[in-house]
mmCIF file of C-alpha atoms in Angstrom:
data_model
loop_
_atom_site.group_PDB
_atom_site.id
_atom_site.type_symbol
_atom_site.label_atom_id
_atom_site.label_comp_id
_atom_site.label_asym_id
_atom_site.label_seq_id
_atom_site.Cartn_x
_atom_site.Cartn_y
_atom_site.Cartn_z
ATOM 1 C CA MET D 1 39.217 24.562 -121.708
ATOM 2 C CA ILE D 2 37.557 20.532 -122.419
ATOM 3 C CA LYS D 3 34.845 20.604 -119.587
ATOM 4 C CA PRO D 4 34.534 16.750 -119.129
ATOM 5 C CA ILE D 5 38.473 16.853 -118.217
ATOM 6 C CA ARG D 6 38.080 20.165 -116.041
ATOM 7 C CA ASP D 7 34.957 18.622 -114.267
ATOM 8 C CA VAL D 8 36.933 15.475 -113.520
ATOM 9 C CA TYR D 9 39.754 17.373 -112.300
ATOM 10 C CA ASN D 10 37.978 20.182 -110.123
ATOM 11 C CA ALA D 11 36.136 17.814 -108.272
ATOM 12 C CA ASN D 12 38.995 15.910 -107.380
ATOM 13 C CA PHE D 13 40.950 19.147 -105.981
ATOM 14 C CA SER D 14 41.646 19.641 -102.586
ATOM 15 C CA GLU D 15 44.166 21.639 -100.709
ATOM 16 C CA GLU D 16 45.664 19.678 -99.211
ATOM 17 C CA LYS D 17 46.512 18.211 -102.148
ATOM 18 C CA TYR D 18 47.776 21.169 -103.231
ATOM 19 C CA ASP D 19 49.709 22.366 -100.223
ATOM 20 C CA ALA D 20 51.665 18.941 -100.785
ATOM 21 C CA PHE D 21 52.335 19.750 -104.281
ATOM 22 C CA LEU D 22 53.583 23.246 -103.383
ATOM 23 C CA LYS D 23 55.973 21.326 -100.802
ATOM 24 C CA ASP D 24 57.392 19.282 -103.122
ATOM 25 C CA ILE D 25 58.169 22.040 -105.436
ATOM 26 C CA ASN D 26 60.023 24.163 -102.811
ATOM 27 C CA GLY D 27 61.530 21.343 -101.280
ATOM 28 C CA THR D 28 63.267 20.087 -104.766
ATOM 29 C CA TYR D 29 65.931 22.618 -104.238
ATOM 30 C CA ASN D 30 65.502 23.579 -100.686
ATOM 31 C CA TYR D 31 63.885 27.157 -102.136
ATOM 32 C CA HIS D 32 60.667 28.616 -101.393
ATOM 33 C CA VAL D 33 59.362 30.328 -104.837
ATOM 34 C CA PRO D 34 58.552 33.615 -104.611
ATOM 35 C CA PHE D 35 55.674 33.589 -107.247
ATOM 36 C CA LYS D 36 51.995 32.280 -107.100
ATOM 37 C CA ILE D 37 51.752 28.871 -108.666
ATOM 38 C CA ALA D 38 48.221 28.051 -109.985
ATOM 39 C CA GLU D 39 46.115 25.378 -108.579
ATOM 40 C CA THR D 40 45.343 23.570 -111.885
ATOM 41 C CA PRO D 41 47.592 22.975 -115.165
ATOM 42 C CA VAL D 42 45.258 23.841 -118.638
ATOM 43 C CA PHE D 43 44.068 20.932 -121.095
ATOM 44 C CA LEU D 44 44.496 22.462 -124.335
ATOM 45 C CA SER D 45 42.337 20.493 -126.834
ATOM 46 C CA LYS D 46 43.661 19.204 -130.464
ATOM 47 C CA ALA D 47 41.686 21.978 -132.291
ATOM 48 C CA LEU D 48 43.712 24.917 -129.731
ATOM 49 C CA LYS D 49 47.147 23.408 -130.209
ATOM 50 C CA GLU D 50 46.632 23.092 -133.805
ATOM 51 C CA LYS D 51 45.513 26.834 -133.918
ATOM 52 C CA LEU D 52 48.583 27.519 -131.753
ATOM 53 C CA ILE D 53 50.975 25.455 -134.022
ATOM 54 C CA GLU D 54 49.479 27.748 -137.077
ATOM 55 C CA ALA D 55 50.102 30.799 -135.188
ATOM 56 C CA CYS D 56 53.900 30.322 -134.217
ATOM 57 C CA ASP D 57 54.515 29.375 -138.134
ATOM 58 C CA ASP D 58 52.533 32.154 -139.327
ATOM 59 C CA ILE D 59 54.789 34.232 -136.917
ATOM 60 C CA MET D 60 58.592 32.410 -137.329
ATOM 61 C CA SER D 61 57.634 32.963 -141.469
ATOM 62 C CA VAL D 62 58.207 36.555 -140.756
ATOM 63 C CA ILE D 63 61.451 35.945 -138.183
ATOM 64 C CA ASN D 64 63.124 33.663 -141.057
ATOM 65 C CA LYS D 65 62.708 36.141 -143.864
ATOM 66 C CA SER D 66 66.361 36.545 -145.166
ATOM 67 C CA ASN D 67 65.816 40.355 -144.692
ATOM 68 C CA PHE D 68 64.948 40.298 -140.721
ATOM 69 C CA LYS D 69 67.960 41.102 -139.269
ATOM 70 C CA GLU D 70 67.644 44.744 -141.452
ATOM 71 C CA LEU D 71 63.807 45.333 -140.678
ATOM 72 C CA THR D 72 65.101 45.049 -137.170
ATOM 73 C CA ASP D 73 67.926 46.990 -136.959
ATOM 74 C CA GLY D 74 65.923 50.157 -135.614
ATOM 75 C CA ALA D 75 65.432 47.831 -132.211
ATOM 76 C CA PHE D 76 68.692 48.769 -131.120
ATOM 77 C CA PHE D 77 67.606 52.372 -129.177
ATOM 78 C CA ASP D 78 71.352 53.087 -128.471
ATOM 79 C CA THR D 79 74.753 51.803 -130.183
ATOM 80 C CA ASN D 80 75.916 50.869 -126.901
ATOM 81 C CA THR D 81 73.205 47.877 -126.777
ATOM 82 C CA ILE D 82 74.631 45.601 -129.684
ATOM 83 C CA VAL D 83 76.879 42.986 -128.806
ATOM 84 C CA PRO D 84 79.473 41.858 -131.013
ATOM 85 C CA ASN D 85 79.636 38.208 -132.592
ATOM 86 C CA GLU D 86 75.933 37.712 -133.423
ATOM 87 C CA ASP D 87 74.933 34.833 -134.790
ATOM 88 C CA GLU D 88 72.140 33.837 -137.602
ATOM 89 C CA GLN D 89 69.441 32.542 -135.724
ATOM 90 C CA SER D 90 67.788 33.307 -131.968
ATOM 91 C CA LYS D 91 68.227 29.839 -129.883
ATOM 92 C CA PHE D 92 65.133 31.037 -127.892
ATOM 93 C CA ILE D 93 62.247 32.231 -128.752
ATOM 94 C CA GLN D 94 59.038 33.015 -126.458
ATOM 95 C CA LEU D 95 55.418 33.620 -128.115
ATOM 96 C CA ASP D 96 52.820 34.960 -125.689
ATOM 97 C CA PHE D 97 49.569 34.290 -126.633
ATOM 98 C CA GLY D 98 46.223 35.268 -124.979
ATOM 99 C CA ILE D 99 43.658 32.750 -124.721
ATOM 100 C CA CYS D 100 40.120 34.229 -126.998
ATOM 101 C CA LYS D 101 37.229 33.772 -128.206
ATOM 102 C CA ASP D 102 36.407 34.218 -132.171
ATOM 103 C CA GLU D 103 33.653 35.458 -133.859
ATOM 104 C CA ASN D 104 32.181 31.820 -134.194
ATOM 105 C CA GLY D 105 32.901 31.246 -130.193
ATOM 106 C CA ASP D 106 35.670 29.351 -130.756
ATOM 107 C CA LEU D 107 38.445 29.407 -128.720
ATOM 108 C CA THR D 108 41.704 30.925 -130.720
ATOM 109 C CA PRO D 109 45.155 32.495 -129.725
ATOM 110 C CA LYS D 110 46.278 35.945 -130.462
ATOM 111 C CA LEU D 111 49.611 37.290 -129.713
ATOM 112 C CA ILE D 112 50.523 39.254 -126.929
ATOM 113 C CA GLU D 113 54.328 39.831 -127.075
ATOM 114 C CA LEU D 114 57.210 37.975 -128.182
ATOM 115 C CA GLN D 115 60.884 37.930 -127.032
ATOM 116 C CA GLY D 116 64.287 36.095 -128.473
ATOM 117 C CA PHE D 117 65.585 35.249 -124.845
ATOM 118 C CA PRO D 118 65.236 32.400 -123.004
ATOM 119 C CA SER D 119 62.599 31.262 -120.567
ATOM 120 C CA LEU D 120 61.951 28.961 -117.324
ATOM 121 C CA TYR D 121 62.825 26.289 -119.399
ATOM 122 C CA TYR D 122 64.007 23.581 -116.653
ATOM 123 C CA PHE D 123 61.690 24.986 -114.512
ATOM 124 C CA GLN D 124 58.615 24.129 -116.664
ATOM 125 C CA GLU D 125 59.618 20.829 -117.183
ATOM 126 C CA LEU D 126 59.931 19.997 -113.247
ATOM 127 C CA LEU D 127 56.363 21.824 -112.691
ATOM 128 C CA GLY D 128 54.708 19.381 -115.493
ATOM 129 C CA ARG D 129 56.175 16.790 -113.323
ATOM 130 C CA LYS D 130 54.736 17.693 -109.889
ATOM 131 C CA TYR D 131 51.337 18.168 -111.152
ATOM 132 C CA ILE D 132 51.528 14.603 -112.843
ATOM 133 C CA LYS D 133 52.915 13.533 -109.332
ATOM 134 C CA HIS D 134 50.299 14.891 -107.512
ATOM 135 C CA PHE D 135 47.254 15.337 -109.784
ATOM 136 C CA GLY D 136 47.780 12.474 -111.970
ATOM 137 C CA ASN D 137 44.643 10.712 -111.104
ATOM 138 C CA VAL D 138 43.082 12.992 -113.059
ATOM 139 C CA ILE D 139 45.537 14.430 -116.045
ATOM 140 C CA PRO D 140 44.323 12.114 -118.615
ATOM 141 C CA GLU D 141 46.282 9.657 -120.992
ATOM 142 C CA GLY D 142 47.056 11.204 -124.146
ATOM 143 C CA PHE D 143 47.873 14.436 -122.958
ATOM 144 C CA SER D 144 51.368 16.113 -122.983
ATOM 145 C CA GLN D 145 53.584 19.317 -122.181
ATOM 146 C CA HIS D 146 55.522 18.760 -125.232
ATOM 147 C CA LEU D 147 54.374 18.554 -129.176
ATOM 148 C CA ASN D 148 55.123 16.171 -131.826
ATOM 149 C CA GLY D 149 55.739 13.006 -130.072
ATOM 150 C CA MET D 150 58.201 14.558 -128.036
ATOM 151 C CA THR D 151 58.662 12.806 -124.543
ATOM 152 C CA ALA D 152 59.942 14.598 -121.489
ATOM 153 C CA ASP D 153 63.397 12.930 -121.534
ATOM 154 C CA ASP D 154 64.165 13.801 -125.268
ATOM 155 C CA TYR D 155 63.069 16.931 -124.391
ATOM 156 C CA LEU D 156 65.766 17.369 -121.632
ATOM 157 C CA VAL D 157 68.259 15.630 -123.945
ATOM 158 C CA LEU D 158 67.579 18.624 -126.732
ATOM 159 C CA LEU D 159 68.341 21.412 -123.769
ATOM 160 C CA LYS D 160 71.356 19.837 -123.217
ATOM 161 C CA GLN D 161 72.523 19.576 -126.592
ATOM 162 C CA GLU D 162 71.583 23.210 -127.218
ATOM 163 C CA ILE D 163 72.962 24.548 -123.987
ATOM 164 C CA VAL D 164 76.184 22.300 -123.162
ATOM 165 C CA GLY D 165 76.447 20.382 -126.506
ATOM 166 C CA ASP D 166 80.235 18.796 -126.291
ATOM 167 C CA THR D 167 81.472 21.457 -124.138
ATOM 168 C CA ASN D 168 82.977 20.949 -120.492
ATOM 169 C CA PRO D 169 79.959 21.870 -118.612
ATOM 170 C CA LYS D 170 82.138 23.796 -116.246
ATOM 171 C CA GLN D 171 83.001 26.207 -118.652
ATOM 172 C CA VAL D 172 79.252 26.571 -118.866
ATOM 173 C CA VAL D 173 77.583 29.876 -117.136
ATOM 174 C CA LEU D 174 74.258 30.558 -116.613
ATOM 175 C CA LEU D 175 74.604 34.619 -116.139
ATOM 176 C CA GLU D 176 72.390 36.682 -114.291
ATOM 177 C CA ILE D 177 72.598 39.705 -111.817
ATOM 178 C CA GLU D 178 72.443 38.616 -108.045
ATOM 179 C CA PRO D 179 70.845 35.086 -109.135
ATOM 180 C CA GLU D 180 69.763 34.098 -105.978
ATOM 181 C CA LYS D 181 67.675 37.504 -105.445
ATOM 182 C CA GLN D 182 65.804 36.818 -108.676
ATOM 183 C CA ALA D 183 62.321 35.751 -108.500
ATOM 184 C CA THR D 184 63.360 33.171 -111.242
ATOM 185 C CA ALA D 185 66.154 31.880 -109.302
ATOM 186 C CA VAL D 186 64.135 27.994 -108.714
ATOM 187 C CA ASP D 187 64.634 27.429 -112.683
ATOM 188 C CA PHE D 188 68.439 28.287 -112.444
ATOM 189 C CA TYR D 189 68.997 25.357 -109.798
ATOM 190 C CA ALA D 190 66.658 23.308 -111.854
ATOM 191 C CA THR D 191 69.438 24.016 -114.910
ATOM 192 C CA ALA D 192 72.192 23.874 -112.681
ATOM 193 C CA LYS D 193 71.048 20.424 -111.348
ATOM 194 C CA GLU D 194 70.102 18.893 -114.575
ATOM 195 C CA LEU D 195 73.258 20.306 -116.495
ATOM 196 C CA GLY D 196 75.863 20.394 -113.938
ATOM 197 C CA ILE D 197 77.020 24.352 -115.300
ATOM 198 C CA LYS D 198 77.648 27.118 -113.016
ATOM 199 C CA VAL D 199 75.372 29.876 -112.081
ATOM 200 C CA LEU D 200 77.043 33.293 -111.881
ATOM 201 C CA CYS D 201 76.627 36.712 -111.085
ATOM 202 C CA ILE D 202 78.112 39.150 -113.432
ATOM 203 C CA THR D 203 80.204 40.426 -111.306
ATOM 204 C CA ASP D 204 81.828 37.410 -110.569
ATOM 205 C CA LEU D 205 82.540 37.204 -114.565
ATOM 206 C CA LYS D 206 86.522 37.941 -114.915
ATOM 207 C CA LYS D 207 88.295 39.201 -117.702
ATOM 208 C CA ARG D 208 91.966 38.928 -119.356
ATOM 209 C CA GLY D 209 92.170 40.138 -122.851
ATOM 210 C CA LYS D 210 89.241 38.368 -124.690
ATOM 211 C CA ILE D 211 89.526 35.715 -122.252
ATOM 212 C CA LEU D 212 86.591 35.212 -119.701
ATOM 213 C CA TYR D 213 87.027 33.414 -116.448
ATOM 214 C CA TYR D 214 85.514 33.007 -113.003
ATOM 215 C CA LEU D 215 87.372 31.525 -109.793
ATOM 216 C CA ASP D 216 85.775 28.086 -108.651
ATOM 217 C CA GLU D 217 85.379 26.882 -104.864
ATOM 218 C CA ASN D 218 89.016 26.276 -104.964
ATOM 219 C CA LYS D 219 89.650 29.997 -106.276
ATOM 220 C CA SER D 220 90.900 28.198 -109.192
ATOM 221 C CA GLU D 221 90.195 29.583 -112.614
ATOM 222 C CA VAL D 222 88.071 28.184 -115.032
ATOM 223 C CA GLU D 223 87.917 29.652 -118.104
ATOM 224 C CA VAL D 224 84.482 30.527 -119.466
ATOM 225 C CA SER D 225 83.704 28.839 -123.341
ATOM 226 C CA LYS D 226 79.986 29.059 -123.377
ATOM 227 C CA ILE D 227 77.642 32.175 -121.830
ATOM 228 C CA TYR D 228 74.139 30.842 -121.210
ATOM 229 C CA ASN D 229 72.594 34.693 -120.683
ATOM 230 C CA ARG D 230 69.919 35.309 -118.618
ATOM 231 C CA ILE D 231 70.294 38.969 -117.635
ATOM 232 C CA ILE D 232 67.478 41.263 -118.843
ATOM 233 C CA PHE D 233 68.924 44.719 -119.978
ATOM 234 C CA ASP D 234 66.448 46.942 -118.487
ATOM 235 C CA GLU D 235 67.578 45.781 -115.066
ATOM 236 C CA LEU D 236 71.470 45.517 -116.231
ATOM 237 C CA HIS D 237 70.856 49.135 -117.290
ATOM 238 C CA GLN D 238 69.481 50.150 -114.213
ATOM 239 C CA ARG D 239 72.084 48.537 -112.091
ATOM 240 C CA THR D 240 74.857 51.422 -112.119
ATOM 241 C CA ASP D 241 75.912 49.931 -108.944
ATOM 242 C CA LEU D 242 77.243 47.028 -110.280
ATOM 243 C CA LYS D 243 81.296 46.545 -110.254
ATOM 244 C CA THR D 244 82.021 44.308 -112.930
ATOM 245 C CA GLU D 245 85.304 43.625 -115.347
ATOM 246 C CA PHE D 246 82.867 42.915 -118.339
ATOM 247 C CA SER D 247 80.838 44.460 -120.762
ATOM 248 C CA PHE D 248 78.565 42.921 -123.373
ATOM 249 C CA GLN D 249 79.876 45.050 -125.579
ATOM 250 C CA ASP D 250 83.324 43.930 -124.738
ATOM 251 C CA GLU D 251 85.262 41.748 -127.723
ATOM 252 C CA VAL D 252 85.728 38.240 -126.331
ATOM 253 C CA ASP D 253 85.930 34.553 -127.194
ATOM 254 C CA VAL D 254 83.148 32.534 -125.955
ATOM 255 C CA GLU D 255 79.845 31.404 -127.531
ATOM 256 C CA TRP D 256 76.541 32.916 -126.431
ATOM 257 C CA ILE D 257 73.731 30.839 -126.067
ATOM 258 C CA GLY D 258 71.748 32.394 -127.227
ATOM 259 C CA HIS D 259 72.793 35.588 -128.359
ATOM 260 C CA PRO D 260 71.939 38.781 -126.783
ATOM 261 C CA ASN D 261 71.266 41.084 -129.868
ATOM 262 C CA TRP D 262 67.633 39.111 -130.160
ATOM 263 C CA PHE D 263 66.606 40.036 -127.313
ATOM 264 C CA TYR D 264 66.003 43.473 -128.860
ATOM 265 C CA ARG D 265 65.332 42.036 -132.388
ATOM 266 C CA ILE D 266 62.610 39.450 -131.438
ATOM 267 C CA SER D 267 60.784 41.656 -128.760
ATOM 268 C CA LYS D 268 57.521 44.395 -128.944
ATOM 269 C CA TYR D 269 59.513 45.857 -131.733
ATOM 270 C CA THR D 270 58.689 43.035 -134.319
ATOM 271 C CA MET D 271 54.782 43.659 -133.457
ATOM 272 C CA PRO D 272 53.908 46.053 -136.197
ATOM 273 C CA LEU D 273 55.840 43.437 -138.801
ATOM 274 C CA LEU D 274 53.390 40.735 -138.075
ATOM 275 C CA LYS D 275 50.151 40.464 -139.456
ATOM 276 C CA GLY D 276 47.292 37.870 -139.908
ATOM 277 C CA ASP D 277 44.606 36.325 -137.977
ATOM 278 C CA TYR D 278 46.927 35.446 -134.852
ATOM 279 C CA VAL D 279 48.245 38.712 -134.601
ATOM 280 C CA PRO D 280 46.457 41.872 -133.258
ATOM 281 C CA LYS D 281 46.941 45.459 -134.744
ATOM 282 C CA SER D 282 50.314 47.335 -133.539
ATOM 283 C CA TYR D 283 51.657 50.328 -134.607
ATOM 284 C CA TYR D 284 55.004 52.203 -133.940
ATOM 285 C CA LEU D 285 53.871 55.336 -131.911
ATOM 286 C CA ASP D 286 56.332 57.648 -133.843
ATOM 287 C CA GLN D 287 54.961 56.667 -137.006
ATOM 288 C CA LEU D 288 51.777 56.817 -136.630
ATOM 289 C CA LYS D 289 49.707 59.690 -138.791
ATOM 290 C CA GLU D 290 46.611 59.395 -136.858
ATOM 291 C CA ILE D 291 45.556 58.254 -133.390
ATOM 292 C CA PRO D 292 42.755 55.845 -133.405
ATOM 293 C CA SER D 293 39.535 57.651 -132.373
ATOM 294 C CA ASP D 294 38.601 54.165 -130.330
ATOM 295 C CA LEU D 295 41.613 54.513 -127.956
ATOM 296 C CA GLU D 296 39.744 52.431 -125.246
ATOM 297 C CA ASN D 297 40.457 49.287 -127.457
ATOM 298 C CA TYR D 298 44.776 49.837 -127.445
ATOM 299 C CA VAL D 299 47.164 49.450 -124.755
ATOM 300 C CA LEU D 300 50.038 51.668 -125.011
ATOM 301 C CA LYS D 301 53.574 49.611 -124.314
ATOM 302 C CA PRO D 302 57.286 50.952 -123.712
ATOM 303 C CA LEU D 303 59.351 48.905 -126.335
ATOM 304 C CA TYR D 304 61.874 48.338 -123.798
ATOM 305 C CA SER D 305 60.829 47.129 -120.456
ATOM 306 C CA PHE D 306 60.064 43.757 -119.049
ATOM 307 C CA ALA D 307 57.061 42.105 -116.792
ATOM 308 C CA GLY D 308 54.351 44.780 -117.929
ATOM 309 C CA ALA D 309 56.282 47.813 -116.808
ATOM 310 C CA GLY D 310 54.918 50.867 -118.376
ATOM 311 C CA VAL D 311 52.039 49.451 -120.012
ATOM 312 C CA GLU D 312 49.152 51.442 -119.672
ATOM 313 C CA ILE D 313 45.783 50.099 -120.522
ATOM 314 C CA HIS D 314 43.314 52.569 -120.288
ATOM 315 C CA VAL D 315 45.000 55.087 -123.003
ATOM 316 C CA THR D 316 44.053 58.334 -123.875
ATOM 317 C CA LYS D 317 44.898 61.072 -126.346
ATOM 318 C CA LYS D 318 46.008 63.428 -123.768
ATOM 319 C CA MET D 319 48.584 60.596 -122.266
ATOM 320 C CA ILE D 320 50.022 60.220 -125.898
ATOM 321 C CA ASP D 321 50.455 63.768 -126.555
ATOM 322 C CA GLY D 322 52.313 64.266 -123.415
ATOM 323 C CA LEU D 323 54.697 61.864 -124.309
ATOM 324 C CA SER D 324 58.370 63.357 -125.826
ATOM 325 C CA ASN D 325 59.632 60.338 -126.810
ATOM 326 C CA LYS D 326 56.788 58.750 -128.749
ATOM 327 C CA SER D 327 59.599 56.401 -130.665
ATOM 328 C CA ASN D 328 59.876 54.283 -127.441
ATOM 329 C CA TYR D 329 56.413 53.214 -127.802
ATOM 330 C CA LEU D 330 53.923 50.892 -129.682
ATOM 331 C CA LEU D 331 50.338 51.366 -129.672
ATOM 332 C CA GLN D 332 48.782 47.512 -129.670
ATOM 333 C CA GLU D 333 44.902 46.455 -130.141
ATOM 334 C CA LYS D 334 43.517 45.016 -127.104
ATOM 335 C CA VAL D 335 43.155 41.410 -126.916
ATOM 336 C CA ALA D 336 40.344 40.079 -125.284
ATOM 337 C CA TYR D 337 41.116 37.361 -123.238
ATOM 338 C CA ALA D 338 38.232 34.544 -122.603
ATOM 339 C CA PRO D 339 37.185 33.290 -118.868
ATOM 340 C CA VAL D 340 37.595 29.887 -120.108
ATOM 341 C CA ILE D 341 38.963 28.269 -117.000
ATOM 342 C CA GLU D 342 36.328 26.698 -114.765
ATOM 343 C CA THR D 343 37.463 27.341 -111.075
ATOM 344 C CA MET D 344 36.157 26.880 -107.180
ATOM 345 C CA ASP D 345 34.414 30.625 -108.025
ATOM 346 C CA VAL D 346 34.966 33.003 -111.395
ATOM 347 C CA PRO D 347 36.486 31.220 -114.266
ATOM 348 C CA ALA D 348 39.981 32.142 -114.707
ATOM 349 C CA LYS D 349 41.747 33.923 -118.056
ATOM 350 C CA CYS D 350 44.796 32.164 -119.493
ATOM 351 C CA GLU D 351 48.014 33.247 -121.376
ATOM 352 C CA ILE D 352 50.438 30.457 -122.902
ATOM 353 C CA ARG D 353 53.774 31.003 -123.892
ATOM 354 C CA MET D 354 55.054 28.533 -126.784
ATOM 355 C CA MET D 355 58.314 27.962 -125.814
ATOM 356 C CA MET D 356 60.529 27.662 -128.644
ATOM 357 C CA LEU D 357 64.495 26.200 -129.480
ATOM 358 C CA HIS D 358 66.393 26.666 -132.447
ATOM 359 C CA ASN D 359 67.652 22.907 -133.325
ATOM 360 C CA SER D 360 71.156 22.698 -134.296
ATOM 361 C CA LYS D 361 71.337 19.836 -135.644
ATOM 362 C CA THR D 362 67.862 19.753 -137.930
ATOM 363 C CA ASN D 363 68.338 23.778 -138.395
ATOM 364 C CA LYS D 364 65.021 24.465 -137.604
ATOM 365 C CA THR D 365 63.438 26.134 -134.580
ATOM 366 C CA GLU D 366 60.764 23.893 -132.864
ATOM 367 C CA ILE D 367 58.024 24.314 -130.323
ATOM 368 C CA VAL D 368 59.681 22.241 -127.106
ATOM 369 C CA SER D 369 57.526 23.613 -124.245
ATOM 370 C CA ASN D 370 54.819 25.755 -122.744
ATOM 371 C CA LEU D 371 54.080 28.119 -119.597
ATOM 372 C CA MET D 372 50.556 29.028 -118.855
ATOM 373 C CA ARG D 373 49.543 31.881 -116.748
ATOM 374 C CA LEU D 374 46.132 32.126 -115.232
ATOM 375 C CA SER D 375 44.752 35.660 -114.131
ATOM 376 C CA LYS D 376 41.290 36.645 -113.120
ATOM 377 C CA GLY D 377 42.578 40.656 -113.222
ATOM 378 C CA GLU D 378 42.500 42.954 -115.857
ATOM 379 C CA MET D 379 46.247 42.135 -116.700
ATOM 380 C CA VAL D 380 48.118 38.834 -116.270
ATOM 381 C CA GLY D 381 50.677 39.916 -113.588
ATOM 382 C CA VAL D 382 50.625 39.572 -109.441
ATOM 383 C CA LYS D 383 49.813 43.206 -108.842
ATOM 384 C CA TYR D 384 46.383 42.288 -110.534
ATOM 385 C CA ASN D 385 45.696 39.052 -109.104
ATOM 386 C CA LYS D 386 46.574 39.721 -105.606
ATOM 387 C CA ASP D 387 44.378 37.920 -102.829
ATOM 388 C CA LYS D 388 42.998 35.424 -106.121
ATOM 389 C CA THR D 389 42.654 31.648 -106.080
ATOM 390 C CA TRP D 390 43.515 29.434 -109.013
ATOM 391 C CA VAL D 391 45.362 32.057 -110.676
ATOM 392 C CA GLY D 392 49.554 32.478 -111.278
ATOM 393 C CA GLY D 393 51.990 30.019 -113.356
ATOM 394 C CA SER D 394 50.895 26.954 -114.892
ATOM 395 C CA THR D 395 51.555 24.541 -117.801
ATOM 396 C CA GLY D 396 49.513 23.130 -120.378
ATOM 397 C CA PHE D 397 48.981 19.506 -121.491
ATOM 398 C CA PHE D 398 48.494 19.233 -125.084
ATOM 399 C CA GLU D 399 45.877 17.005 -126.207
ATOM 400 C CA ASN D 400 47.713 14.718 -128.965
#
């Protein structure tokens, strides 16, 4: 997005460098990453960075309201989804923005969706290091993955502080469903390596009264003090085959890093509560008094889905009229991504996830990292970008 830097990067790019870059990532944990990693990072100007910070601040001003929980109690579509002992802040917040052009042709972010759930906090750090290692001669000085002067070391220290803290790492588990089969398994391996914590399938979590424990490699019991939850509830509810001793609705003596209820509170459900220059118009479908006449400018989203599942980008009135469960849907104004990343053929569009973390020492939620997705299809997602190059997961380097 910064033309002189982009021109230099593209001129110095080679498939040999890219292949070595991928081989290095896949070799770090002896694991082949199953998703597409983009050929390039993204370079973000100071002006766009400041707009992204302002957009995050605007959204956080709503999430930080004293009545936010009251406003989002309707996010729980079933009382069986409520987990006991909810805390006061979401430990993790992800804000996804499409990069667009405003009426003056300047780049600006527009919110796509948000989630109160962890993302690829450790993989993104690994990805940034590998871009620097293999393409560092064309990544200029004065650009960073992190904001506010935070270094890579500062970032890793902060993550350790918030996930493990003073707890014995053996008593902290990253919880998933069959973690080795997840597309994001590389992040689990990176997390376990950095923190020394246990990556555990929910079926291996055992329960005695309010105590949770697992058996280590010596078959000794290890009591669980903290759960770094990575289970997506859409998948959990579909996996009726799982045999577990633990249910999320159980009263147990553990600390959640972060608490599962924020998965629902800070989600697509929050979109209609947000206003401002960086937020598209959004409506709860069942509360709309009149269907907009320009449905071609809207997308229809299920409130409770993950990774773009069920999103309709060509909406019709007939489609809406045919829904029996309108309370489970959101009608959201389309965001017009701008093709702003020059590649070897056609320009790519991009989406940036601002990765936030609540710092328990300062009691503030901070932007700590980012995740970029490059796309040349109708939507950001694998099925829209098959057989395309210079698309996929990436990271952004911000101008300081």
